[in-house]
Structures are given as structure tokens and as C-alpha cells.
mmCIF file with all atom_site columns, C-alpha atoms in Angstrom:
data_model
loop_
_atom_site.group_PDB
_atom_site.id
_atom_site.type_symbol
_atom_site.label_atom_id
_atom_site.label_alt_id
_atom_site.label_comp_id
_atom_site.label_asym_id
_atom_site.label_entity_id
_atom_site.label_seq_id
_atom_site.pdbx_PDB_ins_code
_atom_site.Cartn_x
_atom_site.Cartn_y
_atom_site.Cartn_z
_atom_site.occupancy
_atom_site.B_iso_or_equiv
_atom_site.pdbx_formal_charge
_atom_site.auth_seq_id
_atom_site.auth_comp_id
_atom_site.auth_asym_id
_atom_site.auth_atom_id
_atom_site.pdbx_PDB_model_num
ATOM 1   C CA . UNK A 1 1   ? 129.068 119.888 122.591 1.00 90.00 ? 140 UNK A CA 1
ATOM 2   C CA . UNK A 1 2   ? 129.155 116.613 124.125 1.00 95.00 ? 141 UNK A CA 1
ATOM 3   C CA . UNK A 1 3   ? 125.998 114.086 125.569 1.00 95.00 ? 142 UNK A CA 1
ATOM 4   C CA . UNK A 1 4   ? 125.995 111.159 127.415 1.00 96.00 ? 143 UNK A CA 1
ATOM 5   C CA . UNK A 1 5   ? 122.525 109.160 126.294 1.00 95.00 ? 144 UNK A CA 1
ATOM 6   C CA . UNK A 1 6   ? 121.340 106.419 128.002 1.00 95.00 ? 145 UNK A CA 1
ATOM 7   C CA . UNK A 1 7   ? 118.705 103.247 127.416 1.00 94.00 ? 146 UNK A CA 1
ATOM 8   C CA . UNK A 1 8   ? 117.816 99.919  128.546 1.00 95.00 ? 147 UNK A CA 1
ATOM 9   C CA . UNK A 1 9   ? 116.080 100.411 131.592 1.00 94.00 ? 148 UNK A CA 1
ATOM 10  C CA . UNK A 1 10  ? 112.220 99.393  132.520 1.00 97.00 ? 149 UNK A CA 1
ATOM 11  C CA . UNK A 1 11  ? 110.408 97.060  134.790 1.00 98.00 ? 150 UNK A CA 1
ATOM 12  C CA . UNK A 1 12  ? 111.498 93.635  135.524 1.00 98.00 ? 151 UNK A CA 1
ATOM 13  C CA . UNK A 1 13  ? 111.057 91.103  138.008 1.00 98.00 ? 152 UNK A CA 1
ATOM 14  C CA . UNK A 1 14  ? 113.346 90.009  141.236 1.00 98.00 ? 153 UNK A CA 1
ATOM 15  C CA . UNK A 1 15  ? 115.554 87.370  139.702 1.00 98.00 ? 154 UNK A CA 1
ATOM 16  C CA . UNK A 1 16  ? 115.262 89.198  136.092 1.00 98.00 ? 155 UNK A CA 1
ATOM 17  C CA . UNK A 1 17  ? 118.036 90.760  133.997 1.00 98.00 ? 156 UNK A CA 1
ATOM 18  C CA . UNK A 1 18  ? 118.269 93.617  132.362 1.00 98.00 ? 157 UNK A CA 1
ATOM 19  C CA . UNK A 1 19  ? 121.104 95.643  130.065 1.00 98.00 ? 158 UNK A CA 1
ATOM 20  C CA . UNK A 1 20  ? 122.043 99.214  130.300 1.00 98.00 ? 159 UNK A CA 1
ATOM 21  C CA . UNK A 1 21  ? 123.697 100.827 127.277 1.00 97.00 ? 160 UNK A CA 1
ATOM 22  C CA . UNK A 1 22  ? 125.233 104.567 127.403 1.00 97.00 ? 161 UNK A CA 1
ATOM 23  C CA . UNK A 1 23  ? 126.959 106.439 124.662 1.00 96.00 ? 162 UNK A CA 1
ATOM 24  C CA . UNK A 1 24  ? 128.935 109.779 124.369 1.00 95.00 ? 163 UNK A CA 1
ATOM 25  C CA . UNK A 1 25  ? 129.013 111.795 121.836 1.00 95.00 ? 164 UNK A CA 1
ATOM 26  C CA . UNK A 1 26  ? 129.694 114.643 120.201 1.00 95.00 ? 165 UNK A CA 1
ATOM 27  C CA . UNK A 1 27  ? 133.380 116.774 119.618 1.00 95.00 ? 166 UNK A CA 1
ATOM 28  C CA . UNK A 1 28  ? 135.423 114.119 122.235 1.00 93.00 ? 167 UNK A CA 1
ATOM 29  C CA . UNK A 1 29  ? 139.025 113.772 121.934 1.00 92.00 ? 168 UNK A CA 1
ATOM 30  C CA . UNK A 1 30  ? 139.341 111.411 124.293 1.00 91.00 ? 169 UNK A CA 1
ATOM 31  C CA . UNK A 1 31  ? 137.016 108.871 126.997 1.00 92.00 ? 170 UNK A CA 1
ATOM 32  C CA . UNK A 1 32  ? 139.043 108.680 130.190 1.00 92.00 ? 171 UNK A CA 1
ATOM 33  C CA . UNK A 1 33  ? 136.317 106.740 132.435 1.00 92.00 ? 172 UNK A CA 1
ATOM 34  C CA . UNK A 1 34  ? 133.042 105.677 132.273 1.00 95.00 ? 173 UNK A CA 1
ATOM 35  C CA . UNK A 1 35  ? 130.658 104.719 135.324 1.00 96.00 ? 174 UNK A CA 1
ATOM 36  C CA . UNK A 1 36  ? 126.860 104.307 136.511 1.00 98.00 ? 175 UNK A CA 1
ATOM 37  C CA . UNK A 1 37  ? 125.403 105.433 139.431 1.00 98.00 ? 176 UNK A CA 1
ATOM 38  C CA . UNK A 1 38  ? 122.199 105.204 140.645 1.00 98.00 ? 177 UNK A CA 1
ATOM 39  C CA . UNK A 1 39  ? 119.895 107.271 143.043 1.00 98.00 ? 178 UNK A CA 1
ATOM 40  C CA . UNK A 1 40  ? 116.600 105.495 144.622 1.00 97.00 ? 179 UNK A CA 1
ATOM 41  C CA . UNK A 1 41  ? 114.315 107.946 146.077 1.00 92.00 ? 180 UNK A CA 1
ATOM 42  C CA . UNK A 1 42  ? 115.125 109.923 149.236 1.00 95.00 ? 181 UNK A CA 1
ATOM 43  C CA . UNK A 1 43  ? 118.791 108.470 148.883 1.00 96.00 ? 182 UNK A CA 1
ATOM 44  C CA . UNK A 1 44  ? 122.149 110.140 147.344 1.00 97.00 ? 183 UNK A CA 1
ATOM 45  C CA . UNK A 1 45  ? 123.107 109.364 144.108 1.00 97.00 ? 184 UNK A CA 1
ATOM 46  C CA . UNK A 1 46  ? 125.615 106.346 144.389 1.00 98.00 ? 185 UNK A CA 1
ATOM 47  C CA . UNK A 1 47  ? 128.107 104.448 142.310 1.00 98.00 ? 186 UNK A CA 1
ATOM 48  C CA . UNK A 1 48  ? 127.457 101.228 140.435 1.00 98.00 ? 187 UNK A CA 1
ATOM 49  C CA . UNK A 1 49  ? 130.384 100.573 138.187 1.00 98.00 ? 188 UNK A CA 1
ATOM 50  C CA . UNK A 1 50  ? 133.159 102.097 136.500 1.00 97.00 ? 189 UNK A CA 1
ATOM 51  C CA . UNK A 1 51  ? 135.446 101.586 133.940 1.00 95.00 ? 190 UNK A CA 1
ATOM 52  C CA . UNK A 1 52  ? 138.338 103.258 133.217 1.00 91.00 ? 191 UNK A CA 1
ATOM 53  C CA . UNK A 1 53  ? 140.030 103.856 129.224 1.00 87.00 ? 192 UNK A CA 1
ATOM 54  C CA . UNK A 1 54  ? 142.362 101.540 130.302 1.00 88.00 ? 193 UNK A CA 1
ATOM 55  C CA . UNK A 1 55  ? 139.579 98.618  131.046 1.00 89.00 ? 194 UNK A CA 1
ATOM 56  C CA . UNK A 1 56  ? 140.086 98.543  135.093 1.00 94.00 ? 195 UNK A CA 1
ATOM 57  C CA . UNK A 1 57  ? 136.563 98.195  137.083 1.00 96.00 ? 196 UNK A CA 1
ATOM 58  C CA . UNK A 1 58  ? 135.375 99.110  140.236 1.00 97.00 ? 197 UNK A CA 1
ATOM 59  C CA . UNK A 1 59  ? 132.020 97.744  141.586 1.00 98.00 ? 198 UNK A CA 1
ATOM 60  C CA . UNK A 1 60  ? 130.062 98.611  144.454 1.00 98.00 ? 199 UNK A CA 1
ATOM 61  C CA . UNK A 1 61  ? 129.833 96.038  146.867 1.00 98.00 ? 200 UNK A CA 1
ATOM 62  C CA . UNK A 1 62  ? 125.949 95.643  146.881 1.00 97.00 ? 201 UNK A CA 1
ATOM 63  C CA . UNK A 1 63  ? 126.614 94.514  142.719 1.00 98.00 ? 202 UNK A CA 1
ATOM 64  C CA . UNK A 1 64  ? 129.419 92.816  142.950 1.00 98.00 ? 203 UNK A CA 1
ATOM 65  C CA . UNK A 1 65  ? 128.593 89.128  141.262 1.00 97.00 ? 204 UNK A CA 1
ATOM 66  C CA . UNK A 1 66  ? 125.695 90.128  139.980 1.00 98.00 ? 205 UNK A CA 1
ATOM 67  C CA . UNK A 1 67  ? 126.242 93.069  137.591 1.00 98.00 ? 206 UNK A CA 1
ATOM 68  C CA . UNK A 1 68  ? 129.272 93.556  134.802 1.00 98.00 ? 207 UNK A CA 1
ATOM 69  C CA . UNK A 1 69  ? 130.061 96.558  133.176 1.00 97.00 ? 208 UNK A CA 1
ATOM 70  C CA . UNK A 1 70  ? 132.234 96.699  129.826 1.00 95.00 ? 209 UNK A CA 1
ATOM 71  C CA . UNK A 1 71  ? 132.750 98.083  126.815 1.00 93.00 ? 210 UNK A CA 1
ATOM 72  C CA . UNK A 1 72  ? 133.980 97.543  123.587 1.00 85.00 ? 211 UNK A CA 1
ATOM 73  C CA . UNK A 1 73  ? 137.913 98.712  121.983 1.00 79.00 ? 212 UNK A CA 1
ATOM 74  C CA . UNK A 1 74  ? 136.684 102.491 121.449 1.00 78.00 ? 213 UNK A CA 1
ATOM 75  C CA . UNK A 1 75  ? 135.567 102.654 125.151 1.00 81.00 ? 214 UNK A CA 1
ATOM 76  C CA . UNK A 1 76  ? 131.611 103.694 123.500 1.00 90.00 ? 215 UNK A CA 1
ATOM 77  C CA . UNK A 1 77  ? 129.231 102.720 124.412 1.00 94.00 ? 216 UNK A CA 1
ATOM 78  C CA . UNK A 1 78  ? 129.578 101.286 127.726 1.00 96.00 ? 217 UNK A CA 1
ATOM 79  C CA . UNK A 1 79  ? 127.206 98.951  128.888 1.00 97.00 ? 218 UNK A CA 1
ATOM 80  C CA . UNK A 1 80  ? 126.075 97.462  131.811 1.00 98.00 ? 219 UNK A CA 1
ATOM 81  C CA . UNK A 1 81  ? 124.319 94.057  132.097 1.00 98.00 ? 220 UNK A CA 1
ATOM 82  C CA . UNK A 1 82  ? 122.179 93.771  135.239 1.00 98.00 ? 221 UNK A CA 1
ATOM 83  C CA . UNK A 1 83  ? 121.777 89.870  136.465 1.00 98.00 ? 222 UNK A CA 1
ATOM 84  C CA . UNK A 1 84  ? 119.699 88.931  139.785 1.00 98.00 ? 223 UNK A CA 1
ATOM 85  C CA . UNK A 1 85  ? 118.331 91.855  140.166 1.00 98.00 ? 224 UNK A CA 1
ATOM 86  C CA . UNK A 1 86  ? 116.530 92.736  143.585 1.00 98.00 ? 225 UNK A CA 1
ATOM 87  C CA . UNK A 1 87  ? 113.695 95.186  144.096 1.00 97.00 ? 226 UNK A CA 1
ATOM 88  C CA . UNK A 1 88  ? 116.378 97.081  146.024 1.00 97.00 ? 227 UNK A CA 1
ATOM 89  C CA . UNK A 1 89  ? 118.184 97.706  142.948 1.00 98.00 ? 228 UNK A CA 1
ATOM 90  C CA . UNK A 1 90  ? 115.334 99.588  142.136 1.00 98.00 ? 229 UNK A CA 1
ATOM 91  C CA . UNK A 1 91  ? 116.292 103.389 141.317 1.00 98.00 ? 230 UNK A CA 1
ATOM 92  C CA . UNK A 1 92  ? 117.346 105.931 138.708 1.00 98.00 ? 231 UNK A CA 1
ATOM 93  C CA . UNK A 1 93  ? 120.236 104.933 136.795 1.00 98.00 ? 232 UNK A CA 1
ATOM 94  C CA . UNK A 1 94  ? 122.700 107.533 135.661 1.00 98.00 ? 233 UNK A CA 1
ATOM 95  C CA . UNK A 1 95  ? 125.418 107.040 132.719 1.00 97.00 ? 234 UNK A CA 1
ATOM 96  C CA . UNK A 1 96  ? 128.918 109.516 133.521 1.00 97.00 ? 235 UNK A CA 1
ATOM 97  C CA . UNK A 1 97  ? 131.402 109.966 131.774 1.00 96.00 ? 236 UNK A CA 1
ATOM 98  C CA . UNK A 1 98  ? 135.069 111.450 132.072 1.00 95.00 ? 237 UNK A CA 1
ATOM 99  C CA . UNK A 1 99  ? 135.826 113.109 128.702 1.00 94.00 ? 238 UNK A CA 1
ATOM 100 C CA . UNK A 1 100 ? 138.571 115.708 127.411 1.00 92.00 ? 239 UNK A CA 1
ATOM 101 C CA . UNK A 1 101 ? 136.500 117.323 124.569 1.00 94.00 ? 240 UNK A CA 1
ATOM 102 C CA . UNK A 1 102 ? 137.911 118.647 121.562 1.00 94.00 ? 241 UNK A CA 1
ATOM 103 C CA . UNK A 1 103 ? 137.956 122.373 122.310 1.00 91.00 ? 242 UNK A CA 1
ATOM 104 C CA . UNK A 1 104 ? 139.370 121.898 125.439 1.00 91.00 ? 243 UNK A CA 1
ATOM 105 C CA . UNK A 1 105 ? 142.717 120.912 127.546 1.00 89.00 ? 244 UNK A CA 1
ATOM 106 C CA . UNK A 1 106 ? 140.946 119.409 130.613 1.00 94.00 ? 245 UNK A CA 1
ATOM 107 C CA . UNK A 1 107 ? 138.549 117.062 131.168 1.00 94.00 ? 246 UNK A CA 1
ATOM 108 C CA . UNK A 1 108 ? 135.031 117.427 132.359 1.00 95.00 ? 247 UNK A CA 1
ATOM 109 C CA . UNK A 1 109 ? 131.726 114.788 133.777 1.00 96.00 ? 248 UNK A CA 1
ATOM 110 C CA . UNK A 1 110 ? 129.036 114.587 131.844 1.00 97.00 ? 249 UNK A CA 1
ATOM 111 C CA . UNK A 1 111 ? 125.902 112.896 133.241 1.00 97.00 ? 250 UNK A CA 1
ATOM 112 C CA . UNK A 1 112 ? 123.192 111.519 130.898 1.00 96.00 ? 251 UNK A CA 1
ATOM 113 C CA . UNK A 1 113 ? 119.700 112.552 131.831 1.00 96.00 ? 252 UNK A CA 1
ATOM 114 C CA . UNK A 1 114 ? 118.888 108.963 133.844 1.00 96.00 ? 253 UNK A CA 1
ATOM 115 C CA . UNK A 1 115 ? 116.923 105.281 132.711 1.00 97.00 ? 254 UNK A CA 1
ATOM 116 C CA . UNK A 1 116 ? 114.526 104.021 135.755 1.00 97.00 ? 255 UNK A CA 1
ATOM 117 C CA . UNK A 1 117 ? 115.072 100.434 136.890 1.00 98.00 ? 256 UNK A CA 1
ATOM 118 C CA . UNK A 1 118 ? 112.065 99.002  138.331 1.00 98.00 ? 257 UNK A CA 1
ATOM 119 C CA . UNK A 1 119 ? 112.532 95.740  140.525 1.00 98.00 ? 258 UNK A CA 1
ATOM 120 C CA . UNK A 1 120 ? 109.379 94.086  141.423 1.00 97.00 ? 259 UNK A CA 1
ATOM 121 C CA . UNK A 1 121 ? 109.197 91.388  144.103 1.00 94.00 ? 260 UNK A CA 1
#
């Protein structure tokens, strides 16, 4: 079995900062990208940031300058550091991750179960 946990999130003000941490694990032979995506309510799900095994990122353009994901040489956990943050950043977070598991060939996306970021003005 694999999971994807997530923590870090809460309430902060506009301006404030706040860190994101996610972690797989479980039987994984290998981590081939790692991203956040968030979903505010009545709105789809949306990407954040992503990082793939090989340390390339991709950030939305509504984050970009203001939020950094990384990670460390094993590629777990990932985290995400949240700067500036606007009430419209305000949603559900979600941690996903690419991953080949042990008893398998192929990989598959695992989501964590979500961290709410609250952005007060």
C-alpha cells in the first residue's frame, strides 16, 4: 500500500506565510513527480506546483513569486512554502504524487486526503 499524508495548513492572515509538507509512503520503488493542487469551493480542483524526480517545477501563474515548492535528495517529503498569501488562496490543498510502487510495473496518482488554507483579509 502506498499514502500520500499531508500537514501544515490552518488560518492565517493576507500577507502571512504558511508551509505545506506531504510525504509518501509505504512499498514505493520509485517517486516520479510530486505536485499540489488546490480546490476552493464551487471551483475544480487546480494545480499549484509540481516537481518532478528530476527537480524541474511548474507553477501556476496565480503563485508564481509568491509560493516555492521543493524537496529534499530522496524527493520525500515535498514541501511547499506559501509567502503573501491572499484570501483568494484560500481553499483545500491536495498533496499528489506520481509513484511506481513496489508490486507493480506502472505508475499510479495518489492523492492525500487534503489540508484547508484559510486566508483572512
Amino acid at each position: 500500500q502506498v499514502q500520500v499524508l499531508e500537514s501544515g495548513g490552518g488560518l492565517v492572515q493576507a500577507g502571512g506565510s504558511l508551509r505545506l509538507s506531504c510525504a509518501a509512503q509505504g512499498r514505493i520503488s520509485s517517486i516520479n513527480h510530486m505536485g499540489w493542487y488546490r480546490q476552493a469551493p464551487g471551483k475544480e480542483r487546480e494545480l499549484v506546483a509540481i516537481i518532478t524526480s528530476g527537480g524541474s517545477t511548474n507553477y501556476a501563474d496565480s503563485v508564481k513569486g509568491r509560493f516555492t515548492i521543493s524537496t529534499n535528495n530522496a524527493k520525500n517529503p515535498v514541501y511547499l512554502q506559501m509567502n503573501s498569501l491572499k484570501p483568494e488562496d484560500t481553499a483545500v490543498y491536495y498533496c499528489n504524487a506520481n509513484i511506481s510502487p513496489t508490486w507493480a510495473t506502472s505508475s499510479f496518482s495518489y492523492w492525500g486526503q487534503g489540508t484547508q488554507v484559510t486566508v483572512s483579509s
